[in-house]
PDB file of C-alpha atoms and ligand atoms in Angstrom:
ATOM      1  CA  MET A  14     -35.484  73.840 -53.749  1.00 93.00           C
ATOM      2  CA  ILE A  15     -33.091  73.202 -50.712  1.00 98.00           C
ATOM      3  CA  PRO A  16     -34.798  74.173 -47.620  1.00 98.00           C
ATOM      4  CA  VAL A  17     -32.083  73.936 -46.038  1.00 98.00           C
ATOM      5  CA  GLY A  18     -28.433  75.191 -45.559  1.00 98.00           C
ATOM      6  CA  VAL A  19     -25.793  74.179 -43.397  1.00 98.00           C
ATOM      7  CA  VAL A  20     -23.178  76.809 -43.127  1.00 98.00           C
ATOM      8  CA  MET A  21     -19.491  76.673 -41.269  1.00 98.00           C
ATOM      9  CA  GLY A  22     -17.236  78.855 -40.287  1.00 97.00           C
ATOM     10  CA  SER A  23     -14.049  76.433 -40.618  1.00 98.00           C
ATOM     11  CA  ASP A  24     -14.052  72.544 -42.060  1.00 98.00           C
ATOM     12  CA  SER A  25     -12.771  71.488 -38.495  1.00 97.00           C
ATOM     13  CA  ASP A  26     -16.629  72.160 -37.317  1.00 98.00           C
ATOM     14  CA  PHE A  27     -17.427  69.466 -39.622  1.00 98.00           C
ATOM     15  CA  LEU A  28     -17.019  66.344 -37.787  1.00 98.00           C
ATOM     16  CA  VAL A  29     -19.369  67.928 -35.025  1.00 98.00           C
ATOM     17  CA  MET A  30     -21.711  69.104 -37.880  1.00 98.00           C
ATOM     18  CA  GLU A  31     -22.494  65.587 -39.172  1.00 98.00           C
ATOM     19  CA  GLU A  32     -24.567  65.010 -36.578  1.00 98.00           C
ATOM     20  CA  THR A  33     -27.219  67.936 -37.937  1.00 98.00           C
ATOM     21  CA  LEU A  34     -26.614  66.317 -41.782  1.00 98.00           C
ATOM     22  CA  ASN A  35     -27.307  62.868 -40.221  1.00 98.00           C
ATOM     23  CA  ILE A  36     -30.429  63.893 -38.735  1.00 98.00           C
ATOM     24  CA  LEU A  37     -31.699  65.734 -42.061  1.00 98.00           C
ATOM     25  CA  VAL A  38     -30.797  62.872 -43.716  1.00 98.00           C
ATOM     26  CA  TYR A  39     -33.102  61.109 -40.943  1.00 98.00           C
ATOM     27  CA  PHE A  40     -36.107  63.189 -41.671  1.00 98.00           C
ATOM     28  CA  ASP A  41     -35.698  63.436 -45.663  1.00 98.00           C
ATOM     29  CA  ILE A  42     -34.883  66.607 -45.714  1.00 98.00           C
ATOM     30  CA  LEU A  43     -32.616  68.234 -48.156  1.00 98.00           C
ATOM     31  CA  TYR A  44     -30.043  70.267 -47.618  1.00 98.00           C
ATOM     32  CA  GLU A  45     -26.816  72.078 -48.614  1.00 98.00           C
ATOM     33  CA  VAL A  46     -23.423  72.954 -46.716  1.00 98.00           C
ATOM     34  CA  LYS A  47     -21.078  75.493 -46.982  1.00 98.00           C
ATOM     35  CA  VAL A  48     -17.705  76.078 -45.142  1.00 98.00           C
ATOM     36  CA  SER A  49     -17.421  80.052 -44.998  1.00 98.00           C
ATOM     37  CA  SER A  50     -16.497  82.327 -42.399  1.00 97.00           C
ATOM     38  CA  ALA A  51     -17.438  85.696 -41.427  1.00 97.00           C
ATOM     39  CA  HIS A  52     -14.077  87.112 -40.589  1.00 96.00           C
ATOM     40  CA  ARG A  53     -11.849  85.068 -43.283  1.00 96.00           C
ATOM     41  CA  THR A  54     -14.268  85.095 -46.225  1.00 98.00           C
ATOM     42  CA  LEU A  55     -17.197  87.429 -45.254  1.00 98.00           C
ATOM     43  CA  GLU A  56     -18.245  88.389 -49.080  1.00 98.00           C
ATOM     44  CA  ARG A  57     -18.279  85.116 -50.077  1.00 98.00           C
ATOM     45  CA  THR A  58     -20.551  84.270 -47.105  1.00 98.00           C
ATOM     46  CA  LEU A  59     -22.625  87.232 -47.463  1.00 98.00           C
ATOM     47  CA  ASN A  60     -23.057  86.366 -51.149  1.00 98.00           C
ATOM     48  CA  TRP A  61     -24.227  82.551 -50.239  1.00 98.00           C
ATOM     49  CA  VAL A  62     -26.410  83.636 -47.828  1.00 98.00           C
ATOM     50  CA  ARG A  63     -28.694  85.368 -50.631  1.00 98.00           C
ATOM     51  CA  GLN A  64     -28.106  83.500 -53.241  1.00 98.00           C
ATOM     52  CA  PHE A  65     -29.633  80.521 -50.803  1.00 98.00           C
ATOM     53  CA  GLU A  66     -32.581  82.895 -49.868  1.00 98.00           C
ATOM     54  CA  ASP A  67     -33.054  83.885 -53.659  1.00 98.00           C
ATOM     55  CA  GLN A  68     -33.091  80.232 -54.461  1.00 98.00           C
ATOM     56  CA  GLY A  69     -36.335  79.387 -51.846  1.00 98.00           C
ATOM     57  CA  GLY A  70     -34.267  78.196 -48.882  1.00 98.00           C
ATOM     58  CA  LYS A  71     -35.890  78.218 -45.446  1.00 98.00           C
ATOM     59  CA  LEU A  72     -33.994  78.044 -42.762  1.00 98.00           C
ATOM     60  CA  ILE A  73     -29.780  78.488 -42.176  1.00 98.00           C
ATOM     61  CA  ILE A  74     -28.146  76.380 -39.486  1.00 99.00           C
ATOM     62  CA  ALA A  75     -24.740  78.367 -39.057  1.00 98.00           C
ATOM     63  CA  ALA A  76     -21.951  76.698 -36.801  1.00 98.00           C
ATOM     64  CA  ALA A  77     -19.249  78.609 -35.471  1.00 98.00           C
ATOM     65  CA  GLY A  78     -16.755  78.500 -32.586  1.00 98.00           C
ATOM     66  CA  LEU A  79     -14.753  81.349 -30.346  1.00 98.00           C
ATOM     67  CA  ALA A  80     -15.446  84.795 -30.728  1.00 96.00           C
ATOM     68  CA  ALA A  81     -18.231  82.803 -33.498  1.00 98.00           C
ATOM     69  CA  HIS A  82     -19.676  85.761 -34.935  1.00 97.00           C
ATOM     70  CA  LEU A  83     -21.127  83.887 -38.238  1.00 98.00           C
ATOM     71  CA  PRO A  84     -24.334  82.952 -36.784  1.00 98.00           C
ATOM     72  CA  GLY A  85     -25.349  86.624 -36.184  1.00 98.00           C
ATOM     73  CA  VAL A  86     -23.665  87.981 -39.399  1.00 98.00           C
ATOM     74  CA  ILE A  87     -25.845  85.762 -41.444  1.00 98.00           C
ATOM     75  CA  ALA A  88     -28.889  86.767 -39.122  1.00 98.00           C
ATOM     76  CA  GLY A  89     -28.392  90.353 -40.454  1.00 98.00           C
ATOM     77  CA  ALA A  90     -27.855  89.351 -43.727  1.00 98.00           C
ATOM     78  CA  THR A  91     -31.331  87.298 -44.145  1.00 98.00           C
ATOM     79  CA  ILE A  92     -35.187  86.962 -42.904  1.00 98.00           C
ATOM     80  CA  LEU A  93     -34.430  83.431 -43.152  1.00 98.00           C
ATOM     81  CA  PRO A  94     -34.724  81.639 -39.492  1.00 98.00           C
ATOM     82  CA  VAL A  95     -31.099  81.101 -38.397  1.00 98.00           C
ATOM     83  CA  ILE A  96     -30.181  78.177 -35.781  1.00 99.00           C
ATOM     84  CA  GLY A  97     -26.679  78.638 -34.178  1.00 98.00           C
ATOM     85  CA  VAL A  98     -24.085  76.247 -33.118  1.00 98.00           C
ATOM     86  CA  PRO A  99     -21.656  77.413 -30.726  1.00 98.00           C
ATOM     87  CA  MET A 100     -18.316  74.786 -31.452  1.00 98.00           C
ATOM     88  CA  ARG A 101     -16.908  73.140 -28.283  1.00 98.00           C
ATOM     89  CA  GLY A 102     -12.711  74.584 -28.482  1.00 97.00           C
ATOM     90  CA  GLY A 103     -10.346  77.092 -27.387  1.00 97.00           C
ATOM     91  CA  ALA A 104      -9.325  78.318 -24.271  1.00 98.00           C
ATOM     92  CA  LEU A 105     -13.114  78.694 -23.011  1.00 98.00           C
ATOM     93  CA  GLU A 106     -14.353  75.308 -24.402  1.00 98.00           C
ATOM     94  CA  GLY A 107     -17.059  77.391 -26.362  1.00 98.00           C
ATOM     95  CA  VAL A 108     -18.866  79.168 -23.823  1.00 98.00           C
ATOM     96  CA  ASP A 109     -17.015  82.105 -25.607  1.00 98.00           C
ATOM     97  CA  ALA A 110     -19.147  80.755 -28.762  1.00 98.00           C
ATOM     98  CA  LEU A 111     -22.313  80.459 -27.114  1.00 98.00           C
ATOM     99  CA  TYR A 112     -22.426  83.412 -25.242  1.00 98.00           C
ATOM    100  CA  SER A 113     -21.611  85.256 -28.953  1.00 98.00           C
ATOM    101  CA  ILE A 114     -24.334  83.471 -30.731  1.00 98.00           C
ATOM    102  CA  VAL A 115     -26.770  83.722 -27.817  1.00 98.00           C
ATOM    103  CA  GLN A 116     -26.722  87.224 -26.883  1.00 98.00           C
ATOM    104  CA  MET A 117     -27.481  88.602 -30.106  1.00 98.00           C
ATOM    105  CA  PRO A 118     -28.715  92.282 -29.569  1.00 97.00           C
ATOM    106  CA  PRO A 119     -32.501  93.318 -29.965  1.00 98.00           C
ATOM    107  CA  GLY A 120     -33.895  93.208 -33.671  1.00 98.00           C
ATOM    108  CA  ILE A 121     -31.331  90.266 -34.992  1.00 98.00           C
ATOM    109  CA  PRO A 122     -32.604  87.167 -33.351  1.00 98.00           C
ATOM    110  CA  VAL A 123     -30.625  83.674 -33.526  1.00 98.00           C
ATOM    111  CA  ALA A 124     -32.318  80.642 -32.453  1.00 98.00           C
ATOM    112  CA  THR A 125     -29.257  79.106 -30.471  1.00 98.00           C
ATOM    113  CA  VAL A 126     -28.506  75.571 -29.419  1.00 98.00           C
ATOM    114  CA  GLY A 127     -26.430  74.112 -26.730  1.00 98.00           C
ATOM    115  CA  ILE A 128     -22.668  73.814 -27.405  1.00 98.00           C
ATOM    116  CA  GLY A 129     -21.983  71.337 -29.379  1.00 98.00           C
ATOM    117  CA  ALA A 130     -25.796  70.222 -30.215  1.00 98.00           C
ATOM    118  CA  ALA A 131     -25.503  70.082 -33.185  1.00 98.00           C
ATOM    119  CA  ARG A 132     -28.312  67.108 -33.475  1.00 98.00           C
ATOM    120  CA  ASN A 133     -30.708  69.651 -31.959  1.00 98.00           C
ATOM    121  CA  ALA A 134     -30.023  72.056 -34.604  1.00 98.00           C
ATOM    122  CA  GLY A 135     -31.405  69.493 -37.363  1.00 98.00           C
ATOM    123  CA  ILE A 136     -34.278  68.202 -35.085  1.00 98.00           C
ATOM    124  CA  LEU A 137     -35.080  72.028 -34.470  1.00 98.00           C
ATOM    125  CA  ALA A 138     -35.280  72.847 -38.442  1.00 98.00           C
ATOM    126  CA  ALA A 139     -37.397  69.763 -39.049  1.00 98.00           C
ATOM    127  CA  GLN A 140     -39.809  71.215 -36.366  1.00 98.00           C
ATOM    128  CA  ILE A 141     -39.809  74.744 -38.095  1.00 98.00           C
ATOM    129  CA  LEU A 142     -40.524  72.791 -41.617  1.00 98.00           C
ATOM    130  CA  ALA A 143     -42.817  70.678 -40.257  1.00 98.00           C
ATOM    131  CA  GLN A 144     -45.779  73.530 -39.899  1.00 96.00           C
ATOM    132  CA  ASP A 145     -45.932  73.375 -43.642  1.00 92.00           C
ATOM    133  CA  ASP A 146     -45.427  69.870 -43.994  1.00 97.00           C
ATOM    134  CA  GLN A 147     -47.795  67.384 -42.513  1.00 98.00           C
ATOM    135  CA  SER A 148     -45.457  64.205 -43.388  1.00 98.00           C
ATOM    136  CA  LEU A 149     -42.458  65.135 -41.607  1.00 98.00           C
ATOM    137  CA  ARG A 150     -44.880  66.656 -38.584  1.00 98.00           C
ATOM    138  CA  GLN A 151     -45.626  62.836 -38.411  1.00 98.00           C
ATOM    139  CA  ARG A 152     -41.972  61.736 -38.741  1.00 98.00           C
ATOM    140  CA  LEU A 153     -41.075  63.962 -35.868  1.00 98.00           C
ATOM    141  CA  LYS A 154     -43.868  62.513 -34.032  1.00 98.00           C
ATOM    142  CA  ASN A 155     -42.182  58.845 -34.442  1.00 98.00           C
ATOM    143  CA  HIS A 156     -38.921  60.034 -33.704  1.00 98.00           C
ATOM    144  CA  ARG A 157     -40.325  60.917 -30.440  1.00 98.00           C
ATOM    145  CA  MET A 158     -42.287  57.999 -29.793  1.00 98.00           C
ATOM    146  CA  LYS A 159     -39.027  56.042 -30.788  1.00 98.00           C
ATOM    147  CA  MET A 160     -36.889  58.051 -27.747  1.00 97.00           C
ATOM    148  CA  ALA A 161     -39.647  57.311 -25.266  1.00 98.00           C
ATOM    149  CA  ALA A 162     -39.749  53.625 -25.920  1.00 98.00           C
ATOM    150  CA  GLU A 163     -35.820  53.971 -25.856  1.00 98.00           C
ATOM    151  CA  ILE A 164     -36.029  55.482 -22.323  1.00 98.00           C
ATOM    152  CA  GLU A 165     -38.540  52.949 -21.554  1.00 98.00           C
ATOM    153  CA  ALA A 166     -36.410  50.193 -22.447  1.00 98.00           C
ATOM    154  CA  LYS A 167     -33.625  51.431 -20.334  1.00 98.00           C
ATOM    155  CA  ASP A 168     -35.207  51.702 -17.414  1.00 98.00           C
ATOM    156  CA  GLY A 169     -36.522  48.136 -17.845  1.00 97.00           C
ATOM    157  CA  VAL A 170     -32.592  47.274 -17.939  1.00 97.00           C
ATOM    158  CA  ILE A 171     -32.032  49.121 -14.678  1.00 97.00           C
ATOM    159  CA  GLN A 172     -34.829  47.626 -13.080  1.00 97.00           C
ATOM    160  CA  ASP A 173     -33.642  43.892 -13.801  1.00 96.00           C
ATOM    161  CA  LYS A 174     -30.284  44.782 -12.395  1.00 96.00           C
ATOM    162  CA  LEU A 175     -31.619  46.143  -8.926  1.00 97.00           C
ATOM    163  CA  LYS A 176     -33.968  42.901  -8.782  1.00 96.00           C
ATOM    164  CA  LYS A 177     -30.653  40.640  -8.977  1.00 94.00           C
ATOM    165  CA  LYS A 178     -29.119  42.798  -6.201  1.00 90.00           C
ATOM    166  CA  LEU A 179     -32.439  42.160  -4.219  1.00 82.00           C
TER     167      LEU A 179
HETATM  168  C1  RP5 B 226     -14.342  79.539 -36.054  1.00 93.36           C
HETATM  169  O1  RP5 B 226     -13.117  79.172 -35.646  1.00 93.36           O
HETATM  170  C2  RP5 B 226     -14.740  78.016 -36.708  1.00 93.36           C
HETATM  171  O2  RP5 B 226     -15.879  78.017 -36.997  1.00 93.36           O
HETATM  172  C3  RP5 B 226     -14.012  77.360 -35.626  1.00 93.36           C
HETATM  173  O3  RP5 B 226     -15.272  76.685 -35.053  1.00 93.36           O
HETATM  174  C4  RP5 B 226     -12.775  77.593 -35.318  1.00 93.36           C
HETATM  175  C5  RP5 B 226     -11.702  77.766 -35.300  1.00 93.36           C
HETATM  176  O4  RP5 B 226     -11.517  77.483 -36.661  1.00 93.36           O
HETATM  177  P1  RP5 B 226      -9.949  76.908 -37.614  1.00 93.36           P
HETATM  178  O5  RP5 B 226      -8.765  77.725 -36.853  1.00 93.36           O
HETATM  179  O6  RP5 B 226     -10.156  75.438 -36.992  1.00 93.36           O
HETATM  180  O7  RP5 B 226     -10.314  77.093 -38.718  1.00 93.36           O
HETATM  181  O8  RP5 B 226     -13.858  80.361 -37.358  1.00 93.36           O
END
């Protein structure tokens, strides 16, 4: 069973969405990737969603830019949690995609991360899956500790620089 499906509206989204895949690999989470569009290949997208759910998939990360209806369309076709990633680009630099994804009408939510925030989408997916997985929970806690240690190290570098100025 593959728990995470990562869907993107275009291959042009892949470079950014690789950050999601990298995080999933980091946390040792299996995924499958699909390039499929809500407007160019609607039936293909819906067929994939149904198949992914039938095969025991647990959540879907959907990335799209511009009018960005892909995450909402997918959310309407499944009861699996959907995390939406607005892609930067176009005349509005991703604000259009952000509004489109985050402003779902009542009843069909999409958990939306920031514009281009592909890494956060992966971490949020890991946190959702960790509810049933003690070892994944520990890996997430270790990751938090690693981030905290990095901040402390960076602070140390700045403090040293400031001392040299005195
Ligand atoms: C959306 O339109 C895609 O998700 C992509 O972000 C954007 C542009 O797609 P392409 O014209 O690069 O295929 O559907």
